[in-house]
Amino acid sequence: MPIRPILIHPDPRLKKEAEKVHDLDDELIALADDMLETMYDAPGIGLAAPQVGVLQRLIVLDCVKDESEPPQPLVMFNPEVVLSSDDTSVYEEGCLSIPEQYAEVTRPAEVKVRWIDRAGNEQERDFEGLWSTCVQHEIDHLNGKLFIDYLSPMKRQMMTRKSQKLKRERARV
Ligand code: K1U
Ligand code: ZN
């Protein structure tokens, strides 16, 4: 099942905390590979396992937007932000689970993230720019948090209604 269907908000699975991964078995590796394919197909620059209905702490990302540059896919099991900068940055975020809607979100500009890679090795790296925004957005998904949760209740409600409408329309065809 290489391309997996992406859940659309509102869906209770997008609001739940995902479970830590314990054994990197073949099933989890296959899930990570499917998620990368699903992300590139969407297209997107990140994807978290709860977005494909799997409540495990796994995210994938590749923030290389220029198609003439080589891809830089990252697979992260149990990713953790271990350090956040005090300075912030604002980015107009989107979400594959809230299609066609965008809003500015303020987050720490730089973060240090620790994770287990696809080969089972611990990694730690600093992220800045779009990579930093994206990795924080994806880790939020693992904690049942969406980018619209940073917005005012009114904006959030408006975007939720639009997403619900789009979800109903997509279910009809
Ligand atoms: O988690 C997701 O839903 C994926 C999301 C990641 C993200 C985007 C912007 C800021 C933070 C996190 C997306 O990939 S939305 C689609 C998108 O941004 C994009 C699509 C094609 C080319 C470039 C960007
Ligand atoms: Zn998202």
Coordinates of N, CA and C and ligand atoms in Angstrom, one line a residue:
M1 N 0.9 -1.2 0.0 CA 0.0 0.0 0.0 C 0.9 1.3 0.0
P2 N 1.6 1.5 -1.1 CA 2.6 2.6 -1.1 C 2.0 4.0 -0.8
I3 N 1.0 4.4 -1.6 CA 0.4 5.7 -1.3 C -0.8 5.5 -0.4
R4 N -0.6 6.1 0.8 CA -1.7 5.9 1.8 C -2.6 7.1 1.8
P5 N -3.9 6.8 2.1 CA -4.9 8.0 2.2 C -4.5 8.8 3.4
I6 N -4.6 10.2 3.2 CA -4.3 11.1 4.2 C -5.6 11.6 4.9
L7 N -5.7 11.5 6.2 CA -6.9 11.8 7.0 C -7.1 13.4 6.9
I8 N -8.3 13.7 6.7 CA -8.7 15.2 6.7 C -9.3 15.6 8.0
H9 N -8.9 16.7 8.5 CA -9.5 17.3 9.7 C -10.9 17.7 9.4
P10 N -11.9 17.5 10.3 CA -11.7 17.0 11.7 C -11.8 15.4 11.7
D11 N -10.9 14.8 12.4 CA -10.8 13.4 12.6 C -10.2 13.1 14.0
P12 N -10.9 12.3 14.8 CA -10.4 12.1 16.2 C -9.0 11.6 16.2
R13 N -8.5 10.9 15.2 CA -7.1 10.3 15.2 C -6.1 11.4 15.1
L14 N -6.5 12.6 14.6 CA -5.5 13.7 14.4 C -5.4 14.5 15.7
K15 N -6.2 14.1 16.7 CA -6.2 14.9 18.0 C -5.6 14.0 19.1
K16 N -5.1 12.8 18.8 CA -4.6 11.9 19.8 C -3.1 11.9 19.9
E17 N -2.6 11.6 21.1 CA -1.1 11.5 21.2 C -0.6 10.2 20.7
A18 N 0.4 10.2 19.9 CA 0.9 8.9 19.3 C 1.9 8.2 20.3
E19 N 2.0 6.9 20.1 CA 2.8 6.1 21.0 C 4.2 6.0 20.6
K20 N 5.1 5.9 21.5 CA 6.6 5.8 21.2 C 6.8 4.5 20.5
V21 N 7.7 4.5 19.6 CA 8.1 3.2 18.8 C 9.1 2.5 19.6
H22 N 9.0 1.1 19.7 CA 10.0 0.4 20.5 C 10.9 -0.5 19.6
D23 N 10.3 -1.3 18.7 CA 11.1 -2.1 17.8 C 11.0 -1.6 16.4
L24 N 12.1 -1.4 15.8 CA 12.0 -1.0 14.4 C 11.9 -2.2 13.5
D25 N 10.7 -2.7 13.4 CA 10.5 -4.0 12.6 C 10.2 -3.6 11.1
D26 N 10.1 -4.7 10.3 CA 9.9 -4.5 8.9 C 8.6 -3.7 8.6
E27 N 7.6 -3.9 9.4 CA 6.3 -3.2 9.2 C 6.5 -1.7 9.3
L28 N 7.3 -1.3 10.4 CA 7.5 0.2 10.6 C 8.3 0.8 9.5
I29 N 9.3 0.0 9.0 CA 10.2 0.5 7.9 C 9.4 0.7 6.7
A30 N 8.5 -0.3 6.4 CA 7.6 -0.2 5.2 C 6.7 1.0 5.4
L31 N 6.2 1.3 6.6 CA 5.3 2.4 6.8 C 6.1 3.7 6.5
A32 N 7.3 3.8 7.0 CA 8.1 5.0 6.7 C 8.3 5.2 5.2
D33 N 8.6 4.2 4.5 CA 8.8 4.3 3.1 C 7.5 4.7 2.4
D34 N 6.4 4.1 2.8 CA 5.1 4.5 2.2 C 4.8 5.9 2.5
M35 N 5.1 6.4 3.7 CA 4.9 7.8 4.1 C 5.7 8.8 3.2
L36 N 6.9 8.4 2.9 CA 7.7 9.2 2.0 C 7.1 9.3 0.6
E37 N 6.7 8.2 0.1 CA 6.0 8.2 -1.2 C 4.7 9.0 -1.2
T38 N 4.0 8.8 -0.1 CA 2.7 9.6 0.1 C 3.0 11.1 0.1
M39 N 4.0 11.5 0.9 CA 4.4 12.9 1.0 C 4.8 13.5 -0.4
Y40 N 5.7 12.8 -1.1 CA 6.1 13.3 -2.4 C 4.9 13.3 -3.4
D41 N 4.0 12.4 -3.3 CA 2.9 12.3 -4.2 C 1.9 13.4 -4.0
A42 N 1.8 13.9 -2.7 CA 0.7 14.8 -2.3 C 0.6 16.1 -3.1
P43 N 1.6 16.9 -3.4 CA 2.9 16.9 -2.8 C 3.0 17.7 -1.5
G44 N 3.9 17.3 -0.6 CA 4.1 18.0 0.7 C 5.6 17.9 1.0
I45 N 5.9 18.6 2.1 CA 7.3 18.7 2.6 C 7.5 17.9 3.9
G46 N 6.4 17.4 4.4 CA 6.4 16.6 5.7 C 5.2 15.7 5.8
L47 N 5.2 14.8 6.7 CA 4.0 13.9 6.9 C 4.3 13.2 8.3
A48 N 3.2 13.1 9.1 CA 3.4 12.4 10.4 C 2.4 11.2 10.3
A49 N 2.9 10.1 11.0 CA 2.1 8.8 10.9 C 0.6 9.0 11.3
P50 N 0.2 9.8 12.3 CA -1.2 10.0 12.6 C -2.0 10.5 11.4
Q51 N -1.4 11.2 10.5 CA -2.1 11.7 9.3 C -2.5 10.5 8.3
V52 N -1.8 9.4 8.5 CA -2.2 8.2 7.7 C -2.9 7.2 8.6
G53 N -3.3 7.7 9.8 CA -4.1 6.8 10.7 C -3.4 5.9 11.6
V54 N -2.0 6.1 11.7 CA -1.2 5.2 12.5 C -0.7 6.0 13.7
L55 N -1.1 5.6 14.9 CA -0.7 6.4 16.1 C 0.6 6.0 16.7
Q56 N 1.7 6.1 15.9 CA 3.0 5.8 16.3 C 3.9 7.1 16.1
R57 N 5.0 7.2 16.9 CA 5.8 8.4 16.8 C 6.8 8.3 15.6
L58 N 6.3 8.6 14.4 CA 7.1 8.6 13.2 C 6.7 9.7 12.3
I59 N 7.8 10.4 11.8 CA 7.5 11.5 10.9 C 8.5 11.4 9.7
V60 N 8.2 11.9 8.6 CA 9.1 12.0 7.4 C 9.1 13.5 6.9
L61 N 10.2 13.9 6.4 CA 10.2 15.3 5.8 C 11.3 15.4 4.7
D62 N 11.1 16.3 3.9 CA 12.1 16.7 2.9 C 11.7 18.1 2.4
C63 N 12.4 19.1 2.9 CA 12.1 20.5 2.6 C 12.8 21.1 1.5
V64 N 13.4 20.2 0.6 CA 14.0 20.7 -0.6 C 12.9 20.9 -1.6
K65 N 12.7 22.2 -1.9 CA 11.5 22.5 -2.8 C 11.9 22.5 -4.2
D66 N 13.2 22.9 -4.5 CA 13.7 23.0 -5.9 C 13.9 21.6 -6.5
E67 N 13.1 21.4 -7.5 CA 13.2 20.0 -8.2 C 14.5 19.7 -8.8
S68 N 15.3 20.8 -9.1 CA 16.6 20.6 -9.7 C 17.7 20.2 -8.7
E69 N 17.3 20.3 -7.4 CA 18.3 19.9 -6.3 C 18.0 18.4 -5.9
P70 N 19.0 17.7 -5.4 CA 18.8 16.3 -5.0 C 17.9 16.3 -3.8
P71 N 17.0 15.3 -3.7 CA 16.1 15.2 -2.5 C 16.9 14.9 -1.2
Q72 N 16.4 15.3 -0.1 CA 17.0 15.0 1.2 C 16.0 14.4 2.2
P73 N 15.5 13.2 1.9 CA 14.5 12.7 2.8 C 15.0 12.4 4.2
L74 N 14.2 12.7 5.2 CA 14.5 12.3 6.6 C 13.4 11.5 7.1
V75 N 13.8 10.4 7.8 CA 12.8 9.5 8.5 C 13.2 9.6 10.0
M76 N 12.2 10.0 10.8 CA 12.5 10.2 12.2 C 11.5 9.3 13.1
F77 N 12.1 8.4 13.8 CA 11.3 7.7 14.8 C 11.5 8.4 16.2
N78 N 10.5 8.5 17.0 CA 10.6 9.1 18.3 C 11.3 10.5 18.3
P79 N 11.0 11.4 17.4 CA 11.7 12.7 17.4 C 11.4 13.5 18.6
E80 N 12.4 14.2 19.1 CA 12.2 15.0 20.3 C 12.9 16.4 20.1
V81 N 12.3 17.5 20.4 CA 13.0 18.8 20.4 C 13.7 18.8 21.7
V82 N 15.1 18.9 21.7 CA 15.8 18.9 22.9 C 16.3 20.3 23.3
L83 N 16.2 21.3 22.3 CA 16.6 22.7 22.5 C 15.9 23.5 21.5
S84 N 15.3 24.7 22.0 CA 14.6 25.6 21.1 C 15.2 27.0 21.3
S85 N 15.4 27.7 20.2 CA 15.9 29.1 20.4 C 14.9 30.0 21.0
D86 N 15.4 31.1 21.6 CA 14.4 32.1 22.1 C 13.9 33.0 20.9
D87 N 14.7 33.1 19.9 CA 14.2 34.0 18.7 C 13.2 33.1 17.9
T88 N 12.3 33.9 17.4 CA 11.2 33.2 16.7 C 11.2 33.5 15.2
S89 N 10.4 32.7 14.5 CA 10.2 33.1 13.0 C 8.7 32.8 12.7
V90 N 8.3 33.5 11.7 CA 6.9 33.4 11.3 C 6.8 32.8 9.9
Y91 N 6.0 31.8 9.7 CA 5.9 31.1 8.4 C 4.4 30.9 8.1
E92 N 4.1 31.0 6.8 CA 2.7 30.7 6.4 C 2.6 29.2 6.2
E93 N 2.0 28.5 7.2 CA 2.0 27.1 7.2 C 0.7 26.5 6.4
G94 N 0.9 25.3 5.9 CA -0.2 24.6 5.4 C -0.2 23.2 6.0
C95 N -1.2 22.4 5.7 CA -1.2 21.0 6.3 C -2.0 20.1 5.3
L96 N -1.4 19.0 5.0 CA -2.1 18.1 4.1 C -3.4 17.6 4.6
S97 N -3.6 17.7 6.0 CA -4.8 17.3 6.6 C -5.9 18.4 6.7
I98 N -5.4 19.6 6.3 CA -6.3 20.8 6.2 C -6.1 21.4 4.8
P99 N -6.5 20.8 3.8 CA -6.1 21.2 2.4 C -6.6 22.6 2.1
E100 N -5.7 23.2 1.3 CA -6.0 24.5 0.6 C -6.2 25.7 1.6
Q101 N -5.7 25.5 2.8 CA -5.8 26.6 3.8 C -4.4 26.9 4.4
Y102 N -4.1 28.1 4.6 CA -2.8 28.5 5.1 C -3.0 29.6 6.2
A103 N -2.0 29.7 7.1 CA -2.1 30.7 8.1 C -0.7 30.9 8.7
E104 N -0.4 32.1 9.1 CA 0.9 32.4 9.7 C 1.0 31.9 11.1
V105 N 2.1 31.2 11.4 CA 2.3 30.6 12.8 C 3.7 31.0 13.2
T106 N 3.8 31.4 14.5 CA 5.1 31.8 15.1 C 5.7 30.7 15.9
R107 N 6.9 30.3 15.6 CA 7.6 29.2 16.3 C 9.0 29.6 16.6
P108 N 9.7 28.8 17.5 CA 11.1 29.0 17.7 C 11.8 28.9 16.3
A109 N 12.8 29.9 16.1 CA 13.4 29.9 14.8 C 14.3 28.7 14.6
E110 N 15.1 28.3 15.6 CA 16.0 27.1 15.5 C 15.6 26.1 16.6
V111 N 15.7 24.8 16.2 CA 15.5 23.7 17.2 C 16.6 22.7 17.0
K112 N 17.0 22.0 18.1 CA 17.8 20.9 18.0 C 16.9 19.7 18.2
V113 N 17.0 18.7 17.3 CA 16.1 17.5 17.4 C 16.9 16.2 17.5
R114 N 16.4 15.3 18.4 CA 17.1 14.0 18.5 C 16.0 13.0 18.0
W115 N 16.5 12.0 17.3 CA 15.6 10.9 16.8 C 16.3 9.6 16.5
I116 N 15.6 8.6 16.2 CA 16.1 7.3 15.7 C 15.9 7.3 14.2
D117 N 17.0 7.0 13.5 CA 16.8 7.0 12.0 C 16.4 5.6 11.5
R118 N 16.2 5.6 10.2 CA 15.7 4.3 9.5 C 16.5 3.1 9.8
A119 N 17.8 3.3 10.1 CA 18.7 2.2 10.3 C 18.8 1.9 11.8
G120 N 18.0 2.6 12.6 CA 18.0 2.3 14.1 C 19.1 3.1 14.9
N121 N 19.8 4.1 14.2 CA 20.8 4.8 14.9 C 20.2 6.1 15.5
E122 N 20.7 6.5 16.7 CA 20.3 7.8 17.3 C 21.0 9.0 16.5
Q123 N 20.2 10.0 16.2 CA 20.8 11.2 15.5 C 20.4 12.4 16.2
E124 N 21.2 13.5 16.1 CA 20.8 14.8 16.7 C 21.3 15.8 15.7
R125 N 20.5 16.8 15.4 CA 20.8 17.8 14.5 C 20.1 19.1 14.7
D126 N 20.7 20.3 14.4 CA 20.1 21.6 14.5 C 19.4 21.9 13.2
F127 N 18.2 22.4 13.3 CA 17.4 22.8 12.1 C 17.1 24.3 12.2
E128 N 17.1 24.9 11.0 CA 16.7 26.3 10.9 C 15.8 26.5 9.6
G129 N 15.3 27.7 9.5 CA 14.5 28.0 8.3 C 13.3 27.1 8.2
L130 N 12.9 26.7 6.9 CA 11.8 25.9 6.7 C 11.9 24.5 7.3
W131 N 13.1 24.0 7.4 CA 13.3 22.7 8.0 C 12.9 22.7 9.5
S132 N 13.2 23.8 10.2 CA 12.8 24.0 11.6 C 11.3 24.1 11.7
T133 N 10.7 24.9 10.9 CA 9.2 25.1 10.9 C 8.6 23.7 10.7
C134 N 9.0 23.0 9.7 CA 8.4 21.7 9.3 C 8.6 20.7 10.3
V135 N 9.8 20.5 10.9 CA 10.0 19.5 11.9 C 9.1 19.7 13.1
Q136 N 8.9 21.0 13.5 CA 8.1 21.3 14.7 C 6.6 21.0 14.3
H137 N 6.2 21.4 13.1 CA 4.8 21.1 12.7 C 4.5 19.6 12.7
E138 N 5.5 18.8 12.3 CA 5.3 17.3 12.3 C 5.3 16.7 13.7
I139 N 6.2 17.2 14.5 CA 6.2 16.7 15.9 C 4.9 17.1 16.6
D140 N 4.4 18.3 16.3 CA 3.1 18.6 16.9 C 2.0 17.6 16.5
H141 N 2.0 17.1 15.3 CA 1.1 16.1 14.9 C 1.1 14.9 15.8
L142 N 2.3 14.5 16.3 CA 2.5 13.3 17.1 C 1.9 13.6 18.5
N143 N 1.7 14.9 18.8 CA 1.0 15.2 20.1 C -0.4 15.7 19.9
G144 N -1.0 15.4 18.8 CA -2.4 15.7 18.5 C -2.6 17.2 18.3
K145 N -1.6 17.9 17.9 CA -1.7 19.4 17.8 C -1.6 19.7 16.3
L146 N -2.5 20.6 15.8 CA -2.5 21.1 14.4 C -2.1 22.5 14.4
F147 N -1.7 23.0 13.2 CA -1.2 24.4 13.2 C -2.4 25.4 13.5
I148 N -3.6 25.0 13.2 CA -4.7 25.9 13.5 C -4.9 26.0 15.0
D149 N -4.3 25.2 15.8 CA -4.5 25.3 17.3 C -3.7 26.5 17.8
Y150 N -2.8 27.1 17.0 CA -2.1 28.3 17.3 C -2.9 29.6 17.0
L151 N -4.0 29.4 16.3 CA -4.8 30.6 15.8 C -5.9 30.9 16.8
S152 N -6.5 32.1 16.6 CA -7.7 32.5 17.4 C -8.8 31.4 17.3
P153 N -9.6 31.3 18.3 CA -10.8 30.3 18.2 C -11.6 30.6 17.0
M154 N -11.8 31.9 16.6 CA -12.7 32.2 15.5 C -12.1 31.7 14.2
K155 N -10.7 32.0 14.0 CA -10.1 31.6 12.8 C -10.0 30.0 12.7
R156 N -9.8 29.4 13.9 CA -9.7 27.9 13.9 C -11.1 27.3 13.5
Q157 N -12.2 27.9 14.0 CA -13.5 27.4 13.7 C -13.8 27.6 12.2
M158 N -13.4 28.7 11.7 CA -13.7 29.0 10.3 C -12.9 27.9 9.4
M159 N -11.6 27.7 9.7 CA -10.8 26.7 8.9 C -11.3 25.3 9.1
T160 N -11.8 25.0 10.3 CA -12.4 23.7 10.6 C -13.6 23.4 9.7
R161 N -14.5 24.5 9.7 CA -15.7 24.3 8.9 C -15.4 24.1 7.4
K162 N -14.4 24.9 6.9 CA -14.1 24.8 5.5 C -13.5 23.4 5.2
S163 N -12.7 22.9 6.1 CA -12.1 21.6 6.0 C -13.2 20.5 6.0
Q164 N -14.1 20.6 6.9 CA -15.2 19.7 7.0 C -16.0 19.6 5.7
K165 N -16.3 20.8 5.1 CA -17.0 20.9 3.9 C -16.3 20.2 2.8
L166 N -15.0 20.5 2.7 CA -14.1 19.8 1.7 C -14.1 18.3 1.8
K167 N -14.0 17.9 3.1 CA -14.0 16.4 3.4 C -15.3 15.8 2.9
R168 N -16.4 16.4 3.2 CA -17.8 15.9 2.7 C -17.8 15.8 1.2
E169 N -17.3 16.9 0.6 CA -17.4 16.9 -0.9 C -16.5 15.8 -1.5
R170 N -15.3 15.6 -0.9 CA -14.4 14.5 -1.4 C -15.0 13.2 -1.1
A171 N -15.8 13.0 -0.1 CA -16.4 11.7 0.3 C -17.5 11.4 -0.7
R172 N -18.1 12.4 -1.3 CA -19.3 12.2 -2.2 C -18.8 11.7 -3.6
V173 N -17.6 12.0 -4.0 CA -17.2 11.6 -5.4 C -16.5 10.2 -5.4
Ligands
K1U1 O1 2.3 17.9 7.9 C1 1.8 18.2 6.8 O2 0.5 18.3 6.7 C2 2.6 18.5 5.7 C3 2.8 20.0 5.5 C4 4.1 20.4 6.1 C5 4.3 21.9 6.4 C6 4.1 22.8 5.4 C7 4.4 24.2 5.7 C8 4.9 24.5 6.9 C9 5.0 23.6 7.9 C10 4.8 22.3 7.6 C11 2.9 20.3 4.0 O3 3.7 19.8 3.3 S1 1.7 21.3 3.2 C12 2.2 21.4 1.5 C13 3.4 22.3 1.3 O4 3.8 23.1 2.2 C14 4.1 22.2 0.0 C15 3.7 21.5 -1.0 C16 4.4 21.4 -2.2 C17 5.6 22.1 -2.3 C18 6.0 22.9 -1.3 C19 5.3 22.9 -0.1
ZN2 ZN 0.2 19.0 9.0

